[in-house]
Tab-separated table of C-alpha atoms in Angstrom:
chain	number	residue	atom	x	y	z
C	1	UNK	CA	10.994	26.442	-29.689
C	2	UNK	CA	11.375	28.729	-26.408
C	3	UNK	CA	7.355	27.314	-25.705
C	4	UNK	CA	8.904	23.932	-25.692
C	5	UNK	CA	12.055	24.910	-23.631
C	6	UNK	CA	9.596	26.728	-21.057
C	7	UNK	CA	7.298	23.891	-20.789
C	8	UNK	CA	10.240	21.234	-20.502
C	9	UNK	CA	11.919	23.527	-17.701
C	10	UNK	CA	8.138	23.562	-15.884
C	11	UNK	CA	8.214	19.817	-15.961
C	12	UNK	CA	11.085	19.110	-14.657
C	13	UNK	CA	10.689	22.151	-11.809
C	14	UNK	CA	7.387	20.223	-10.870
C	15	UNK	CA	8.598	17.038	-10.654
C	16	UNK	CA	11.946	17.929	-8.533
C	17	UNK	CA	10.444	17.302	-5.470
C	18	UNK	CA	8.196	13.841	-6.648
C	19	UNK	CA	9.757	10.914	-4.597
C	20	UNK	CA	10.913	9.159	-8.439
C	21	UNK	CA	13.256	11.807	-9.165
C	22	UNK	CA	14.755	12.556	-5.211
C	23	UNK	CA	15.367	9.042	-5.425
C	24	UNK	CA	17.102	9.065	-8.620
C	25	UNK	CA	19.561	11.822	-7.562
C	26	UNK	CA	19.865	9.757	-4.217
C	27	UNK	CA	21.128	6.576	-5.738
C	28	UNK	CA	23.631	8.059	-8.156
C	29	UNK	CA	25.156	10.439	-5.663
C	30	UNK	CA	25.543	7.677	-3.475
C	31	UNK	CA	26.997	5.173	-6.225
C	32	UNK	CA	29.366	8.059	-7.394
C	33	UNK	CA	30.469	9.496	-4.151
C	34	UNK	CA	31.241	5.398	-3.044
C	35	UNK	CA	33.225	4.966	-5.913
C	36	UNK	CA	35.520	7.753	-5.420
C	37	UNK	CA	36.333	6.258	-1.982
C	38	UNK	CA	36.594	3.101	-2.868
C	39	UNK	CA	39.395	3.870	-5.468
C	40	UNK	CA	41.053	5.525	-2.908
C	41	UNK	CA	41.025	2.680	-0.206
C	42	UNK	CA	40.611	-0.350	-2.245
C	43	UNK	CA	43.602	-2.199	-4.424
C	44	UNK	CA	41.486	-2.745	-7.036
C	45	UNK	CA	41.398	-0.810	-10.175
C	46	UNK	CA	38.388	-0.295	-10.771
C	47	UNK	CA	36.277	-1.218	-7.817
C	48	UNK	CA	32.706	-0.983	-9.292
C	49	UNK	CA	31.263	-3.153	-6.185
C	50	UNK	CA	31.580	-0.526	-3.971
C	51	UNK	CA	28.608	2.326	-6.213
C	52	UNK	CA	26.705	-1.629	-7.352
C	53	UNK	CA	26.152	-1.884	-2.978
C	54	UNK	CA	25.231	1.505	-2.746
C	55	UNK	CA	22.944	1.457	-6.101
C	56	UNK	CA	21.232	-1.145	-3.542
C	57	UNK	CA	21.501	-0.172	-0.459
C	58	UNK	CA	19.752	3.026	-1.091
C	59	UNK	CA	16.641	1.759	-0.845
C	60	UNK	CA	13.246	4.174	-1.578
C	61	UNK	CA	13.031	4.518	2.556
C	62	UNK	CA	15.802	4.990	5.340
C	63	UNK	CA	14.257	2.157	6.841
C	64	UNK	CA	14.177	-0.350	4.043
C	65	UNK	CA	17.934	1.195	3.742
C	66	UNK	CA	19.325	-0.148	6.724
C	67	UNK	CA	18.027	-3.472	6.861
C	68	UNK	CA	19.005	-4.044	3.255
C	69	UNK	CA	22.672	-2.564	4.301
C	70	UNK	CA	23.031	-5.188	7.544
C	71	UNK	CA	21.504	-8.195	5.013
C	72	UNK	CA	24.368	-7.276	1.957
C	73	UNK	CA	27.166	-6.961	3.748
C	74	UNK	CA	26.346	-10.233	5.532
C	75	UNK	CA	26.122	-12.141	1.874
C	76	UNK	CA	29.443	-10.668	0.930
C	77	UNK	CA	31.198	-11.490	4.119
C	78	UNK	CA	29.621	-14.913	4.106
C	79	UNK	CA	30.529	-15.097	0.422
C	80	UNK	CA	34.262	-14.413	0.703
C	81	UNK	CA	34.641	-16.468	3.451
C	82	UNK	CA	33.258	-19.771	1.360
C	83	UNK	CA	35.190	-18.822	-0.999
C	84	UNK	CA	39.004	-18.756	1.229
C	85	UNK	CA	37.178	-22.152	2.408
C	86	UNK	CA	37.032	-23.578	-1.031
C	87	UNK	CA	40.514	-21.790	-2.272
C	88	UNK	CA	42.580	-23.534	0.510
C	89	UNK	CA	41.217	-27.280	-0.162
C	90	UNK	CA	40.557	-27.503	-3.688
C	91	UNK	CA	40.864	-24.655	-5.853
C	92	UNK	CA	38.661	-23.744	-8.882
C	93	UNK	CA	37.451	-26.715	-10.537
C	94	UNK	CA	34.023	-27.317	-12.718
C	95	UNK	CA	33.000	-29.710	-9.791
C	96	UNK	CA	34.138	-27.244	-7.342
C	97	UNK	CA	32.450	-24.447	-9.064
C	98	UNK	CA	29.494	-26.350	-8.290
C	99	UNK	CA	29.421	-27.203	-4.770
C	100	UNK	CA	30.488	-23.572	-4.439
C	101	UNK	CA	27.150	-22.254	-5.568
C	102	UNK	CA	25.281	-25.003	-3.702
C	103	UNK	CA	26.872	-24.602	-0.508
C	104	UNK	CA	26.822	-20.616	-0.968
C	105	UNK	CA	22.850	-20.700	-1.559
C	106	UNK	CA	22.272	-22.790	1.366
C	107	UNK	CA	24.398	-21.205	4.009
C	108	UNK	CA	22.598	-18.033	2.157
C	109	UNK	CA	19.602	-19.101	3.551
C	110	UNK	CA	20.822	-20.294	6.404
C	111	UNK	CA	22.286	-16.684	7.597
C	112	UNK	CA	18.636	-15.131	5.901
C	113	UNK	CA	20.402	-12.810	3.760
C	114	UNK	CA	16.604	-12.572	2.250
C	115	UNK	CA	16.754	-11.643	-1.187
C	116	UNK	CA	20.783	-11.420	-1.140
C	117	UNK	CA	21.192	-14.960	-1.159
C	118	UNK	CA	22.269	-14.790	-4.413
C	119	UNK	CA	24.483	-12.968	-3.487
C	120	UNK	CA	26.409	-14.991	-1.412
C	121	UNK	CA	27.198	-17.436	-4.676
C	122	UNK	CA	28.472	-14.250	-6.814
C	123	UNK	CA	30.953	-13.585	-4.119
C	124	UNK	CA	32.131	-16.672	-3.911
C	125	UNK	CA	32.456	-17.115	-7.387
C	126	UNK	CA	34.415	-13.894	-8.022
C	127	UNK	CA	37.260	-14.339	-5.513
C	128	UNK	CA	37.430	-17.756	-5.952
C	129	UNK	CA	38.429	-17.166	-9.992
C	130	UNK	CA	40.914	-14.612	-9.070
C	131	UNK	CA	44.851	-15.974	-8.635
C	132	UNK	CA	45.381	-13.389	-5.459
C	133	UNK	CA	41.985	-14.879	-3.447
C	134	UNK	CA	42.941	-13.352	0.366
C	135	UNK	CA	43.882	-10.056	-1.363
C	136	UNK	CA	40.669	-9.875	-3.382
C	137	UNK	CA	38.357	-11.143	-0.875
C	138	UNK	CA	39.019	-8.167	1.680
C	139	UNK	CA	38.928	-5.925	-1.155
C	140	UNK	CA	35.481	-7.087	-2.007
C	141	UNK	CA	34.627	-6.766	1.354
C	142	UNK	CA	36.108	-3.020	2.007
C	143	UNK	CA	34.165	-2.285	-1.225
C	144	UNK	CA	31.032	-3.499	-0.122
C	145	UNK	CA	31.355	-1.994	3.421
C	146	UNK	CA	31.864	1.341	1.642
C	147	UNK	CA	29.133	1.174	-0.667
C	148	UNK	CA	26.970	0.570	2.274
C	149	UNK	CA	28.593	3.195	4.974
C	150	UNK	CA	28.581	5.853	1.876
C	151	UNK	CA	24.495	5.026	1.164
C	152	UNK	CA	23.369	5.413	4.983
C	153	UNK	CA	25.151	8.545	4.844
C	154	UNK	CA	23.575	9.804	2.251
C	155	UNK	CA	19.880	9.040	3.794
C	156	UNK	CA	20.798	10.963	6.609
C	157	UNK	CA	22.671	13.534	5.052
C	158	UNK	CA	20.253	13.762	2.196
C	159	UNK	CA	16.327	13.118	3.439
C	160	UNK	CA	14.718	10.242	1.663
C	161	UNK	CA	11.499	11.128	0.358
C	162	UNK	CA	8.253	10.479	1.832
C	163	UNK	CA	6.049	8.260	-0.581
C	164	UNK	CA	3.036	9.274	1.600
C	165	UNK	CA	1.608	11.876	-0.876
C	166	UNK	CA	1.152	8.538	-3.697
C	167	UNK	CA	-0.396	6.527	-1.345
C	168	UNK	CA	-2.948	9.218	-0.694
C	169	UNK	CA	-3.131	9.629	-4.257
C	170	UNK	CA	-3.310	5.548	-4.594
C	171	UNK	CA	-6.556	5.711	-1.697
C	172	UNK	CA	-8.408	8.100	-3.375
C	173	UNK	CA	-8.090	6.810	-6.953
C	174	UNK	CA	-9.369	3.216	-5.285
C	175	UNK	CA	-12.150	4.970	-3.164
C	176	UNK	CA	-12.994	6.501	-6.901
C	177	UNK	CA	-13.826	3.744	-8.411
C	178	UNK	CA	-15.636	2.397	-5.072
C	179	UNK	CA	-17.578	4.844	-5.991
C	180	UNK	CA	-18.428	4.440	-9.665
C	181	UNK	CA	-19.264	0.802	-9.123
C	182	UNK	CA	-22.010	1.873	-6.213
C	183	UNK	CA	-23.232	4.396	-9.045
C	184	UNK	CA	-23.642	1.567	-11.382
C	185	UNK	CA	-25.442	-0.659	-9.408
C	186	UNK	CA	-28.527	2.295	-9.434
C	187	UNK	CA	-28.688	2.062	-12.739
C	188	UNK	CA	-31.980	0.444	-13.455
C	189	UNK	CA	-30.850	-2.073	-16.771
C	190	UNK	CA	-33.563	-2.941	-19.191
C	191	UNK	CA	-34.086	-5.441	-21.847
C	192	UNK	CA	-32.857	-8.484	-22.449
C	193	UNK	CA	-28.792	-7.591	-21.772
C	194	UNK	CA	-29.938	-7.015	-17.897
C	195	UNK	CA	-28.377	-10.449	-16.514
C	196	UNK	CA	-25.507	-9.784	-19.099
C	197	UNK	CA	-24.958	-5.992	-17.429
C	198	UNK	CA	-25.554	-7.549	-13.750
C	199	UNK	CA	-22.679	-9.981	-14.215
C	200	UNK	CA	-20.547	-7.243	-15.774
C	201	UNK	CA	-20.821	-5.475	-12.384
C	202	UNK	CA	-19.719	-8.164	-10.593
C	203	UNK	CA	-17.078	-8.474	-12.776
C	204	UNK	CA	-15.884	-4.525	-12.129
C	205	UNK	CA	-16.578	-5.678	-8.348
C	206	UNK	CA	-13.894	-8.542	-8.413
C	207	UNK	CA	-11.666	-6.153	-10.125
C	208	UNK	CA	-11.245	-3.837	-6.922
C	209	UNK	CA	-9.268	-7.075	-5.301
C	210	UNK	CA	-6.530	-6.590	-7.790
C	211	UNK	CA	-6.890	-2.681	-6.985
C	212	UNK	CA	-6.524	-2.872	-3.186
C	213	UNK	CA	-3.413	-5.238	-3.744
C	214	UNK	CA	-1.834	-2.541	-5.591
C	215	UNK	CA	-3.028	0.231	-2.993
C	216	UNK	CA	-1.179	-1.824	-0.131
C	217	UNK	CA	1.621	-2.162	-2.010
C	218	UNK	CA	1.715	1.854	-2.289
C	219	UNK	CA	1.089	1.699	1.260
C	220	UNK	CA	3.721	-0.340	2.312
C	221	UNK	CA	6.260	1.915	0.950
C	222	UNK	CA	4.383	5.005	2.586
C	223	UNK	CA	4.853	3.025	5.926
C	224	UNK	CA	8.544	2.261	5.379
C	225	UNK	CA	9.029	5.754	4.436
C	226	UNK	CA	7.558	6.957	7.418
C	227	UNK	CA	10.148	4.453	10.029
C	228	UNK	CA	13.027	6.444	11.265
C	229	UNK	CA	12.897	9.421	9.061
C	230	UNK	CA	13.803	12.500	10.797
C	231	UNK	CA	11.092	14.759	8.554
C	232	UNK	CA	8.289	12.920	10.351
C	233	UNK	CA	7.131	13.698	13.753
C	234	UNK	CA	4.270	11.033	13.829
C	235	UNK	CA	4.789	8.364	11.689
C	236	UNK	CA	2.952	5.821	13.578
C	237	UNK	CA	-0.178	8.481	13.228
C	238	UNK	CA	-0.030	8.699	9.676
C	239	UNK	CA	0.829	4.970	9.206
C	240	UNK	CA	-2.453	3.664	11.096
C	241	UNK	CA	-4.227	6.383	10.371
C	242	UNK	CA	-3.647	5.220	6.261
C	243	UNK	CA	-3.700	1.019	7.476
C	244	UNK	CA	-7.086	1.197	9.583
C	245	UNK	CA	-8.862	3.514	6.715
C	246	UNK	CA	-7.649	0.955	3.319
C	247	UNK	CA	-8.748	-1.608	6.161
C	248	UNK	CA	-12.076	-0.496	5.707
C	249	UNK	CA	-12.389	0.214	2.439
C	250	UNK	CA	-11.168	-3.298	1.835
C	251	UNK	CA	-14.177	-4.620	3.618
C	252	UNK	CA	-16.170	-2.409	1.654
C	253	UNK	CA	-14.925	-3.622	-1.310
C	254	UNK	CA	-15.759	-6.880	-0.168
C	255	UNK	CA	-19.699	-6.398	0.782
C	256	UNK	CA	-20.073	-4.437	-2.301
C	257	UNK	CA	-19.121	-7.985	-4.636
C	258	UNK	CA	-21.333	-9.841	-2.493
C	259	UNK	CA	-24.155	-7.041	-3.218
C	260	UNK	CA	-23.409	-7.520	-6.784
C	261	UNK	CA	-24.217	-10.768	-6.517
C	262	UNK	CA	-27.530	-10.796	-4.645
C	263	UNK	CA	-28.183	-8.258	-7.407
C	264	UNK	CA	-26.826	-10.739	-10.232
C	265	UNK	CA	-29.410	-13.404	-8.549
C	266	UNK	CA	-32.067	-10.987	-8.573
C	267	UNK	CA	-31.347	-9.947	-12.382
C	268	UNK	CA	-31.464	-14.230	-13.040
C	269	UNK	CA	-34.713	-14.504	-10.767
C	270	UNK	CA	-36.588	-11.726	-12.541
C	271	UNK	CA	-35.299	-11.596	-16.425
C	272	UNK	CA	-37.912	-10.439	-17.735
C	273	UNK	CA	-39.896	-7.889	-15.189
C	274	UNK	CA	-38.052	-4.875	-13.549
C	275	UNK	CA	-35.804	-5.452	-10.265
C	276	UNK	CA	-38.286	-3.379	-8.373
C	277	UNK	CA	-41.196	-0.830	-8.736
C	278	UNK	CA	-40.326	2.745	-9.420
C	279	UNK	CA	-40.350	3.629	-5.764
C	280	UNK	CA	-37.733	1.127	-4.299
C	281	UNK	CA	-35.766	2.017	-7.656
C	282	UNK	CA	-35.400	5.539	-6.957
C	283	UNK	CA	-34.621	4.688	-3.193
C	284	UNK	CA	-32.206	2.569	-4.112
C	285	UNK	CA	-30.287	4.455	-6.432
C	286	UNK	CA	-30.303	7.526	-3.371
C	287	UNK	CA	-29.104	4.817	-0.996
C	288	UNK	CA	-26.090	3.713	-3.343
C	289	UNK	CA	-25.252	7.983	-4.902
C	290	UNK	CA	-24.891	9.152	-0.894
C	291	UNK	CA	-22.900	5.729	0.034
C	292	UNK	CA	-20.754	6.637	-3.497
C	293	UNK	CA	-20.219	9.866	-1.808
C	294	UNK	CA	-19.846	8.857	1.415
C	295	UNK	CA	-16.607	6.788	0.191
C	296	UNK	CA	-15.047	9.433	-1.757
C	297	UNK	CA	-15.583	11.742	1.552
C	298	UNK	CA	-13.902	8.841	3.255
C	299	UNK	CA	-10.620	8.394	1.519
C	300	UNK	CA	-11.022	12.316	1.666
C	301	UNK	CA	-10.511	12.009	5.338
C	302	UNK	CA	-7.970	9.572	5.576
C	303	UNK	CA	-5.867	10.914	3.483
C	304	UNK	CA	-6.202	14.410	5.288
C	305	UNK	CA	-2.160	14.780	6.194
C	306	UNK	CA	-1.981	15.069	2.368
C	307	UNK	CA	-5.256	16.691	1.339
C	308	UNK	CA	-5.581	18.727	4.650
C	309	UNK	CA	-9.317	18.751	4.345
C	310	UNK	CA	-9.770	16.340	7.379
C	311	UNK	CA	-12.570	18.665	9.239
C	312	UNK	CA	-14.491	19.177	6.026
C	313	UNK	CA	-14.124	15.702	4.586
C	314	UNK	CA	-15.618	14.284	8.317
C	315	UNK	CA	-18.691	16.730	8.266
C	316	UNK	CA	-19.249	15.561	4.616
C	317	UNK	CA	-18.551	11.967	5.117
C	318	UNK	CA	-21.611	12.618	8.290
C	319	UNK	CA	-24.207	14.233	6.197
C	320	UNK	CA	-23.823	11.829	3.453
C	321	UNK	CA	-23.924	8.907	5.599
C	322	UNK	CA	-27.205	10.390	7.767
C	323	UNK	CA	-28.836	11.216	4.268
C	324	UNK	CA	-27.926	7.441	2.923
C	325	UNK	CA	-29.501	5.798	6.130
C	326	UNK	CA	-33.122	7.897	5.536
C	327	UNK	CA	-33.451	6.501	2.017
C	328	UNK	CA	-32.077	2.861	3.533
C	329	UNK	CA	-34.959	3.406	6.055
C	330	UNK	CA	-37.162	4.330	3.167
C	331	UNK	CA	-35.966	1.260	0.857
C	332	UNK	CA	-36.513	-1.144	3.829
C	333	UNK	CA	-40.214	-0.352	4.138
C	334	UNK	CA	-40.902	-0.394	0.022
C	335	UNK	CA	-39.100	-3.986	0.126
C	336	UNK	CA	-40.632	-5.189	3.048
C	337	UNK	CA	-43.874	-4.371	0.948
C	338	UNK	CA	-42.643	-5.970	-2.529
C	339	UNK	CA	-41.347	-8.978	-0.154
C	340	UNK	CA	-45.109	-9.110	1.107
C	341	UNK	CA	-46.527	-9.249	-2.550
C	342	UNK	CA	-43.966	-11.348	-3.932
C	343	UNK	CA	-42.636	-13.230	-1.095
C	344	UNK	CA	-40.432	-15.772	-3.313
C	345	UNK	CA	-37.418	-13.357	-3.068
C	346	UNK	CA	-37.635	-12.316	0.696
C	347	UNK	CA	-33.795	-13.730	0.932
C	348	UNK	CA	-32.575	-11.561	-1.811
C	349	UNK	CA	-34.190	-8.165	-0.343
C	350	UNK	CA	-32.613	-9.204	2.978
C	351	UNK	CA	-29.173	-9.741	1.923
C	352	UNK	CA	-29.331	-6.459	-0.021
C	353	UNK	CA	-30.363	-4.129	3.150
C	354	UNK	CA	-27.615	-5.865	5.271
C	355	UNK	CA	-25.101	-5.341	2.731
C	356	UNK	CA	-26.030	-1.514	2.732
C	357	UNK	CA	-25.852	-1.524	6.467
C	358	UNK	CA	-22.333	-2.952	6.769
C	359	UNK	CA	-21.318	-0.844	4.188
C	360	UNK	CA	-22.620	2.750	5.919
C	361	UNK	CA	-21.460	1.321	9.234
C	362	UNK	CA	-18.243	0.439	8.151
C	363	UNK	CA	-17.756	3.952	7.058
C	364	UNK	CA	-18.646	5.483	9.827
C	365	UNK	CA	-17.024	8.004	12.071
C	366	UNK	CA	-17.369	6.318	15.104
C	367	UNK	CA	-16.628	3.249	13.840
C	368	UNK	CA	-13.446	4.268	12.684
C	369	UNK	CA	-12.459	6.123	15.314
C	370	UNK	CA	-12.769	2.750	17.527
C	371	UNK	CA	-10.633	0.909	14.740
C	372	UNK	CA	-7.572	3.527	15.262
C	373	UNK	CA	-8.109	3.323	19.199
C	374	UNK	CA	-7.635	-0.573	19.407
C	375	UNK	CA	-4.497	-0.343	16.957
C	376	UNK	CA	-2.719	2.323	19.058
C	377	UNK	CA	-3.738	0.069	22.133
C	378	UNK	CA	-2.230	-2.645	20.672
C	379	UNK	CA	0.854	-0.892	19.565
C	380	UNK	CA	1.031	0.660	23.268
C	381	UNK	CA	1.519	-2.750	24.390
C	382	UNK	CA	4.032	-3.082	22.273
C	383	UNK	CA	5.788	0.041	23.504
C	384	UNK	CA	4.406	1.319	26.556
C	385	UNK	CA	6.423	4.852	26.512
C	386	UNK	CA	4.719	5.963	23.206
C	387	UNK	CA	3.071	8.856	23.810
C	388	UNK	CA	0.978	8.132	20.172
C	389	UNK	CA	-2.102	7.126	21.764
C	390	UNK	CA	-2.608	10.387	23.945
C	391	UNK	CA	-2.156	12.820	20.960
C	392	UNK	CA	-4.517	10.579	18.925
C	393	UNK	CA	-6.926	10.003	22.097
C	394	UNK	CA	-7.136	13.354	22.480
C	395	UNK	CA	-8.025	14.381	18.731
C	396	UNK	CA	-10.695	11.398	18.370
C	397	UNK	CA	-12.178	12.424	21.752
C	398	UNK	CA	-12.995	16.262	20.362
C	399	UNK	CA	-16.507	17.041	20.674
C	400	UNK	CA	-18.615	16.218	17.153
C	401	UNK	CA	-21.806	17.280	15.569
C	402	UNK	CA	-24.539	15.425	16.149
C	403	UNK	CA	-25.572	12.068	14.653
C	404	UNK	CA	-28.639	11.320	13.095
């Protein structure tokens, strides 16, 4: 029993600080502290609107918080006020009721109370079934205005947590299995099953789509989490730095499917016989281990405000990629000799080098380096007085090792 109590109490000391349970602790100090208020200014006996606006308007970011505050208030207020409408000229009827809702969700959208239109109908509907409507309706309102005053307070009184750590987490997990695919496609299948196996990659290949959607979504919230919080001295770094890299590892994603398939075709072509000799096997499956490496090394290095392993993850990410382009060389000149024996499948060898190549350059220091520098040069023209770019410029700009 004390094993279990220790272990329990190391859980829950480790997981204090994980953005789930800060936010937790956020939202129900916010809904508790708005309540107590509320019963104090509020008429109502039990004013439960006031802790359900700030269950809400606590969002996971400060940012996200005070848009969603600005959007809720206006449903409510908008809300009420169809409601004193409706109360004055014809009361609470089941034909009333109705154009109640319909003219609540269409002046709902009207406003763009976003996903609060709703909103704006429950309002109505709850003061407009009460006897006392005025004196309800500005009690519904004071509620709501406290449930949203108490939650902003309690972002900036209380930091919200930073949800950059599970993006980086999110990143690396989808650079991972990047990288398991590439290691796949060396593997040399045999037998009748081959054209079976090659479709099953491109099946794992297709999958990644589903995984970057779920990596931007993590990403997103990082971003939001970043706006206006007062932990964060660079946001904007950390948020293009994280955009520009799952940027390219969405395009990687991409070429590799289409290499799948000009693999799949080859597989089809050549059921029977091996892909290639020995030779452009073995260079092949060097190509596609230092390009799996290559992409872990990459995620490495975007994610380096979490990992801070930037400097070794960029002279790993180098060495892999130089080593992957002197077995591409090497691959080139043992398919440009299969292509001269069996020239039938010149297209197929073709497509597979320039996937390779789009692949290595799109992982590439340089290259990404120029990706960041455009988006800070667009952002500067958005705000000319950020001094981003120059702290950036100046970090990209450092002197590097030399490229093979």
């Amino acid at each position: 029993m004390p094993e279990m109590i220790t272990k329990l109490v190391t859980r829950v000391a480790r997981r204090r600080r994980e953005p789930v349970a800060v936010q937790a602790l956020r939202s129900t100090a916010a809904a508790v502290v708005s309540y107590s208020v509320a019963l104090r200014l509020s008429d109502e006996p039990s004013p439960l609107t006031a802790p359900l606006t700030a269950l809400l308007v606590v969002q996971v970011t400060l940012y996200s918080t005070l848009t969603t505050s600005i959007r809720r208030v206006n449903a409510v207020v908008v809300g009420v006020l169809i409601a004193i409408g409706f109360s004055a000229l014809v009361g609470l009827t089941w034909w009333s009721l109705g154009l109640l809702i319909l003219a609540s969700l269409v002046v709902g959208h009207l406003v763009r109370v976003d996903e609060f239109v709703p909103e704006v109908a429950i309002s109505a509907m709850l003061v407009l079934g009460v006897s006392q409507v005025t004196d309800t309706a500005w009690d519904r309102v004071l509620e709501t205005v406290i449930g949203a005053v108490i939650g902003l307070l309690v972002n900036l009184l209380l930091a919200p947590p930073l949800w950059v750590g599970p993006a980086g987490v999110a990143i690396t997990d989808l650079a991972a299995r990047m990288s398991r695919l590439l290691d796949h496609l060396g593997e040399e299948p045999l037998g009748p099953g081959r054209v079976a196996r090659a479709a099953a990659r491109l099946h794992e290949a297709r999958r990644l789509d589903n995984d970057i959607a779920q990596v931007d979504a993590a990403l997103r919230q990082a971003e939001d989490s970043l706006r206006l919080n007062p932990r964060v001295k660079e946001g904007l770094l950390f948020r293009l730095v994280l955009r520009t890299g799952l940027d390219t590892l969405e395009i990687c994603a991409v070429v590799l499917r289409v290499a799948c398939r000009t693999l799949s075709d080859l597989a089809t072509a050549r059921p029977d016989g091996p892909l290639f000799d020995a030779g452009t096997t073995a260079a092949l499956q060097q190509v596609l281990r230092h390009t799996a490496i290559a992409v872990e090394s990459f995620a490495q290095l975007i994610t380096a405000q979490v990992s801070a392993n930037a400097e070794q993850a960029e002279a790993r990410l180098t060495g892999e990629l130089a080593v992957a382009r002197e077995h591409r060389d090497r691959l080139a000149e043992l398919l440009l000799a299969s292509t001269r024996a069996q020239p039938e499948h010149w297209q197929l060898h073709g497509a597979l080098l320039t996937e390779i190549d789009r692949v290595l350059d799109e992982l590439d220091v340089e290259t990404r380096s120029q990706r960041l520098m455009e988006e800070l040069d667009r952002h500067a023209r958005d705000r000319p007085t950020d001094s981003v770019r120059g702290r950036l410029a100046t970090r990209l700009r450092a002197p590097r090792g030399p490229r093979d």
